[in-house]
Tab-separated table of C-alpha atoms in Angstrom:
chain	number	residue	atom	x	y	z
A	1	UNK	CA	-1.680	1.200	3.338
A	2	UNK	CA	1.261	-0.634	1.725
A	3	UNK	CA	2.166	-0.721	-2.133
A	4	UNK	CA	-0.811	-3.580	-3.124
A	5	UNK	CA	-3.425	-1.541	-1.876
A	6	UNK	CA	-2.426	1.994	-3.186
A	7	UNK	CA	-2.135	0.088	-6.484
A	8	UNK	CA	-5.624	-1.506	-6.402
A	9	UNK	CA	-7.196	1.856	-5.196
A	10	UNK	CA	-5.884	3.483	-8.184
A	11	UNK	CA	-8.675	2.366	-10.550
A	12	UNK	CA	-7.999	1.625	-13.865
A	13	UNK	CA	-6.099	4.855	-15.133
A	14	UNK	CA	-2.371	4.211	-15.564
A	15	UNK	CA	-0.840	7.198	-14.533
A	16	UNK	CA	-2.938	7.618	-11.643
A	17	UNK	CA	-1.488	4.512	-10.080
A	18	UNK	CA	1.651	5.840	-10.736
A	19	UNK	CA	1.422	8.600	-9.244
A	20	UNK	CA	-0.494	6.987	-5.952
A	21	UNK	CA	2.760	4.598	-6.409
A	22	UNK	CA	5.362	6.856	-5.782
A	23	UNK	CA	4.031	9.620	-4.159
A	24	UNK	CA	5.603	8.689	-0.381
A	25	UNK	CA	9.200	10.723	-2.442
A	26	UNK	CA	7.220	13.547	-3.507
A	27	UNK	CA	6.426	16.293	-0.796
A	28	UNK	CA	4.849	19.528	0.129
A	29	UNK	CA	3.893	21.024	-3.335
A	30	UNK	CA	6.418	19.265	-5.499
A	31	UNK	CA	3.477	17.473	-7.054
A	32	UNK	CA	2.326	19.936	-8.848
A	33	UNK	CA	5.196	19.948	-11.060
A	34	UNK	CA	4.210	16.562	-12.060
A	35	UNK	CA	1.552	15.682	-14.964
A	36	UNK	CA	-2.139	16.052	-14.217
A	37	UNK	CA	-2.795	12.624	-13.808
A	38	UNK	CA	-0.109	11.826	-11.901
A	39	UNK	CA	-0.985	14.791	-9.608
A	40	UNK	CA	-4.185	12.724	-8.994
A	41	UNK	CA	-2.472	9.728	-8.087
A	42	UNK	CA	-0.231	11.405	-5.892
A	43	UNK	CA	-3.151	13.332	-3.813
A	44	UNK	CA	-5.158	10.325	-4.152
A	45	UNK	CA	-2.369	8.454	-2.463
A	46	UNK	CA	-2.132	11.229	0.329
A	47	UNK	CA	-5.946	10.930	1.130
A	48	UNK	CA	-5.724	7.072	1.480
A	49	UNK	CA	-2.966	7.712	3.934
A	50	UNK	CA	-5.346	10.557	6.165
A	51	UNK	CA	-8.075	8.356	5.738
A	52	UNK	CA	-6.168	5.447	6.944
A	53	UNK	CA	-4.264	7.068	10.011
A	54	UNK	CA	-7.295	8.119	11.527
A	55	UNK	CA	-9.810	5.285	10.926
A	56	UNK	CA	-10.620	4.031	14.821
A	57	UNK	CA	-10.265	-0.205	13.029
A	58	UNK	CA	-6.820	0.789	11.980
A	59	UNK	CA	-6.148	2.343	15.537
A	60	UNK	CA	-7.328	-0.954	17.124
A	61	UNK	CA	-4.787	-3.022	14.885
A	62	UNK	CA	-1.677	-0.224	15.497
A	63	UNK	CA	-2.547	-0.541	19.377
A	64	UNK	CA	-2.418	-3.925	19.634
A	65	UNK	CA	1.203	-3.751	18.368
A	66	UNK	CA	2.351	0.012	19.773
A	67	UNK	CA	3.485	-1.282	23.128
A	68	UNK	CA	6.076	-3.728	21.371
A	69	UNK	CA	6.713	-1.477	18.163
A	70	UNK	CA	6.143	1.840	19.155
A	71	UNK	CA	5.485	4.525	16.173
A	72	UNK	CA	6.507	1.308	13.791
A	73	UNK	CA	2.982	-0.191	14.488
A	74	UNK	CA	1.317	1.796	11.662
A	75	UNK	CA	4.007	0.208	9.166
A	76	UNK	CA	3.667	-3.348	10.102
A	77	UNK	CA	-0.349	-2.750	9.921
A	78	UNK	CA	0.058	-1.421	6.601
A	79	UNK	CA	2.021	-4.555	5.407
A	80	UNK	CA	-0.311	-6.728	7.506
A	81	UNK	CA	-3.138	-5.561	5.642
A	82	UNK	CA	-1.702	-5.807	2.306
A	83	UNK	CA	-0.911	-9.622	3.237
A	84	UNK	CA	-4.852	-10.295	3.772
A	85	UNK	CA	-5.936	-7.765	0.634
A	86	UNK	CA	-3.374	-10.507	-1.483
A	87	UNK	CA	-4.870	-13.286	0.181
A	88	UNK	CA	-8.669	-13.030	-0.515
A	89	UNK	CA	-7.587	-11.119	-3.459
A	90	UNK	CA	-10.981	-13.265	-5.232
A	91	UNK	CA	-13.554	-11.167	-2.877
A	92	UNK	CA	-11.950	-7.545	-4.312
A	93	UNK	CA	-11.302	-8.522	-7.926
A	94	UNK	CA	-12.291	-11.193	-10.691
A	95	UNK	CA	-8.953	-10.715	-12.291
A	96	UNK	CA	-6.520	-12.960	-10.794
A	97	UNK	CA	-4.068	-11.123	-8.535
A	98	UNK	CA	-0.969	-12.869	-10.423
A	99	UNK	CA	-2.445	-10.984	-13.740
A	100	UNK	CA	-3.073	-7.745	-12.067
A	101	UNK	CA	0.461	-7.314	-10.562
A	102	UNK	CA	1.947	-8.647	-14.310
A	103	UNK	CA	0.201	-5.871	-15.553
A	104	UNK	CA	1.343	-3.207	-13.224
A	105	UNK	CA	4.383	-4.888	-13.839
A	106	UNK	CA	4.252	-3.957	-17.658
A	107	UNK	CA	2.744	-0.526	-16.717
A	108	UNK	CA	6.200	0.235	-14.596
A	109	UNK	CA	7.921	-0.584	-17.269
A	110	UNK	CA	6.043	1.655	-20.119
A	111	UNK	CA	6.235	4.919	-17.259
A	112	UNK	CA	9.713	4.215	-16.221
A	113	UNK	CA	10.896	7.445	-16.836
A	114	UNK	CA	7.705	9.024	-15.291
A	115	UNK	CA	8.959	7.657	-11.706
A	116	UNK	CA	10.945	9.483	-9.324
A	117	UNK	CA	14.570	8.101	-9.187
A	118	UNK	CA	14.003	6.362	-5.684
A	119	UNK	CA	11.107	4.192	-7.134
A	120	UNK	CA	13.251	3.715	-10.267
A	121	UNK	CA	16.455	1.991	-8.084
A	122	UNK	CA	13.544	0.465	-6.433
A	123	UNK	CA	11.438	-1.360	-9.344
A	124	UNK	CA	13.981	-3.961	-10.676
A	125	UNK	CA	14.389	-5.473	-7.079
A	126	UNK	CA	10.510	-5.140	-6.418
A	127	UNK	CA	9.898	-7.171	-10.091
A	128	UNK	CA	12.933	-9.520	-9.755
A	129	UNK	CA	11.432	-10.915	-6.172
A	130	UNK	CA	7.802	-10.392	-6.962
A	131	UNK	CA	7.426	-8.148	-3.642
A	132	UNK	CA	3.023	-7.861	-4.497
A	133	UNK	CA	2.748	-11.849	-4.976
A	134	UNK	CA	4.733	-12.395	-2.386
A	135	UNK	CA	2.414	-10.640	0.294
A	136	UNK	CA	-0.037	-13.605	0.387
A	137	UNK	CA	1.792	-15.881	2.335
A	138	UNK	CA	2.757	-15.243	5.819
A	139	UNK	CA	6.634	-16.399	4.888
A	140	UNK	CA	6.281	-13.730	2.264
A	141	UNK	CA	5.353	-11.505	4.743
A	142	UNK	CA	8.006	-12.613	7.318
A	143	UNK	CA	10.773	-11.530	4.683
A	144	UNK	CA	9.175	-7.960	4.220
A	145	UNK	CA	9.307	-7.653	7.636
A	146	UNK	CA	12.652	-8.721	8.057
A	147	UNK	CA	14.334	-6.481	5.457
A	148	UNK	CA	12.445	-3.178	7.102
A	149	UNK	CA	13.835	-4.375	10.291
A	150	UNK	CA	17.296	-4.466	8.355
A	151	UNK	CA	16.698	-0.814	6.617
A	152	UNK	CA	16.399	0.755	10.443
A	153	UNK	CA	19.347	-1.099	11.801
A	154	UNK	CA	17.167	-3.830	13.645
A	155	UNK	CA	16.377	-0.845	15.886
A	156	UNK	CA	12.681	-1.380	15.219
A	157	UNK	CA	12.548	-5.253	15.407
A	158	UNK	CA	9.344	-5.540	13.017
A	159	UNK	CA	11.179	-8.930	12.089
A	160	UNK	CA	9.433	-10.390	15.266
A	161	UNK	CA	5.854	-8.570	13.746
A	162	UNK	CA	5.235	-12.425	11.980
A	163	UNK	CA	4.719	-13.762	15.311
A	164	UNK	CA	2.133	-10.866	16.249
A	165	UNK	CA	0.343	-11.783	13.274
A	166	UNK	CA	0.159	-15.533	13.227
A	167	UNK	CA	-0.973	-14.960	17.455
A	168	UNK	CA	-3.651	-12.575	16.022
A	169	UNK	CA	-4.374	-13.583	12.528
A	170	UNK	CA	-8.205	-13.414	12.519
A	171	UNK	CA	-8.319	-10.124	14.365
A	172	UNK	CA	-6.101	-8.290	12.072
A	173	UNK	CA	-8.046	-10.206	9.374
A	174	UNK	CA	-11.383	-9.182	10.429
A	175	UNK	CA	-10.177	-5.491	10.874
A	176	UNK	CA	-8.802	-5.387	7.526
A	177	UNK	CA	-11.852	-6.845	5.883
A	178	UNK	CA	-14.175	-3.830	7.927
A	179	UNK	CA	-11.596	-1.183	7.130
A	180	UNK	CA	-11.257	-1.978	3.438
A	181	UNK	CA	-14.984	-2.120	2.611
A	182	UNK	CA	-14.898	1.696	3.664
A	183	UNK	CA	-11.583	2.887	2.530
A	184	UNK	CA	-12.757	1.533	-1.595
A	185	UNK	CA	-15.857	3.163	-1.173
A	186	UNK	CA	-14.042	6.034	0.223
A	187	UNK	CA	-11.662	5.784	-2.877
A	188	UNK	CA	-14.497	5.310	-5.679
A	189	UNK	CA	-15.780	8.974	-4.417
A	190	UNK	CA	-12.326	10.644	-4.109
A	191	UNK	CA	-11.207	9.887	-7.924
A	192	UNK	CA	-14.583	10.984	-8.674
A	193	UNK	CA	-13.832	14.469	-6.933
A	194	UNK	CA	-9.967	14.558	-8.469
A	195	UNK	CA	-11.448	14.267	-11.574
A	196	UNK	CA	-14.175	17.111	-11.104
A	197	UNK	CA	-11.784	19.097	-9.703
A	198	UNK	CA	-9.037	18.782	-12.431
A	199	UNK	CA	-11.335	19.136	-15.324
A	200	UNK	CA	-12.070	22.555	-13.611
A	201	UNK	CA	-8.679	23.882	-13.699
């Protein structure tokens, strides 16, 4: 899953969701260096990603794009997904998704100095474009896709992904919507077993 999503998953704890937010620069057992509840975040954001690579919908969405996109299939699908998680934001949340990504907004700014320093050079350009609103429109979409297509050299032509997506729309869409029914529920009982777990040690 792409940023959106690991942030919604995170539930309401702050640190959590900053640790599920940056935890793609954090590997092997660096994590453990890290507070407690960004530990959580961080292996919460690890499960998500097992959970995710293995689910058969998400297989059905990768393989309908691996023959173009090879092993950049899962990417696109994880941007594709956030698009339609931004787009019927209204069936996974009553606060509106322009609110919610203010206040992670706010929230990156009180744990700057929490962050690693790749998510730090990152933040000001994700705030200063508004990367999370800009995932639920397809031309929002289009420009994600063409600056990851930029960042491997237009070796991996994921620029060309926005045509995949408008030809397929409401087959991604209605894999996304299955998917993500199981992968919150999945969520709701992982924090529950972080937190068991942690309180433990």
């Amino acid at each position: 899953m792409n940023y959106l999503a690991h942030i919604y998953l995170s539930g309401d704890d702050p640190l959590i969701t900053m640790g599920n937010f940056m935890a793609d620069g954090i590997k092997g057992k660096q994590y453990k260096t890290y507070l407690p509840q960004l530990q959580k975040g961080i292996l919460l954001h690890r499960s998500i990603d097992s959970f995710t690579d293995s689910h058969p919908i998400v297989k059905q969405s990768t393989k309908r794009l691996h023959k173009k996109y090879s092993h950049y299939s899962g990417v696109i699908v994880d941007i594709l997904y956030d698009h339609f998680l931004a787009k019927n934001w209204k069936n996974y949340s009553e606060k509106p998704l322009a609110g919610f990504i203010e206040h992670f907004y706010d929230s990156l700014d009180e744990h700057f100095e929490l962050l690693t320093p790749g998510i730090q050079r990152m933040v000001p350009h994700m705030i200063a474009d508004n990367w999370l609103l800009s995932y639920k429109d397809i031309s929002g979409i289009g420009t994600v896709l063409y600056n990851m297509n930029r960042r491997t050299r237009n070796i991996s032509g994921m620029d060309r992904a926005v045509e995949d997506l408008q030809l397929h729309y409401h087959d991604f869409e209605d894999e996304f919507t299955r998917f993500f029914e199981e992968l919150r529920a999945f969520c709701i009982q992982k924090i529950i077993e972080l937190n068991t777990v942690f309180s433990i040690k």
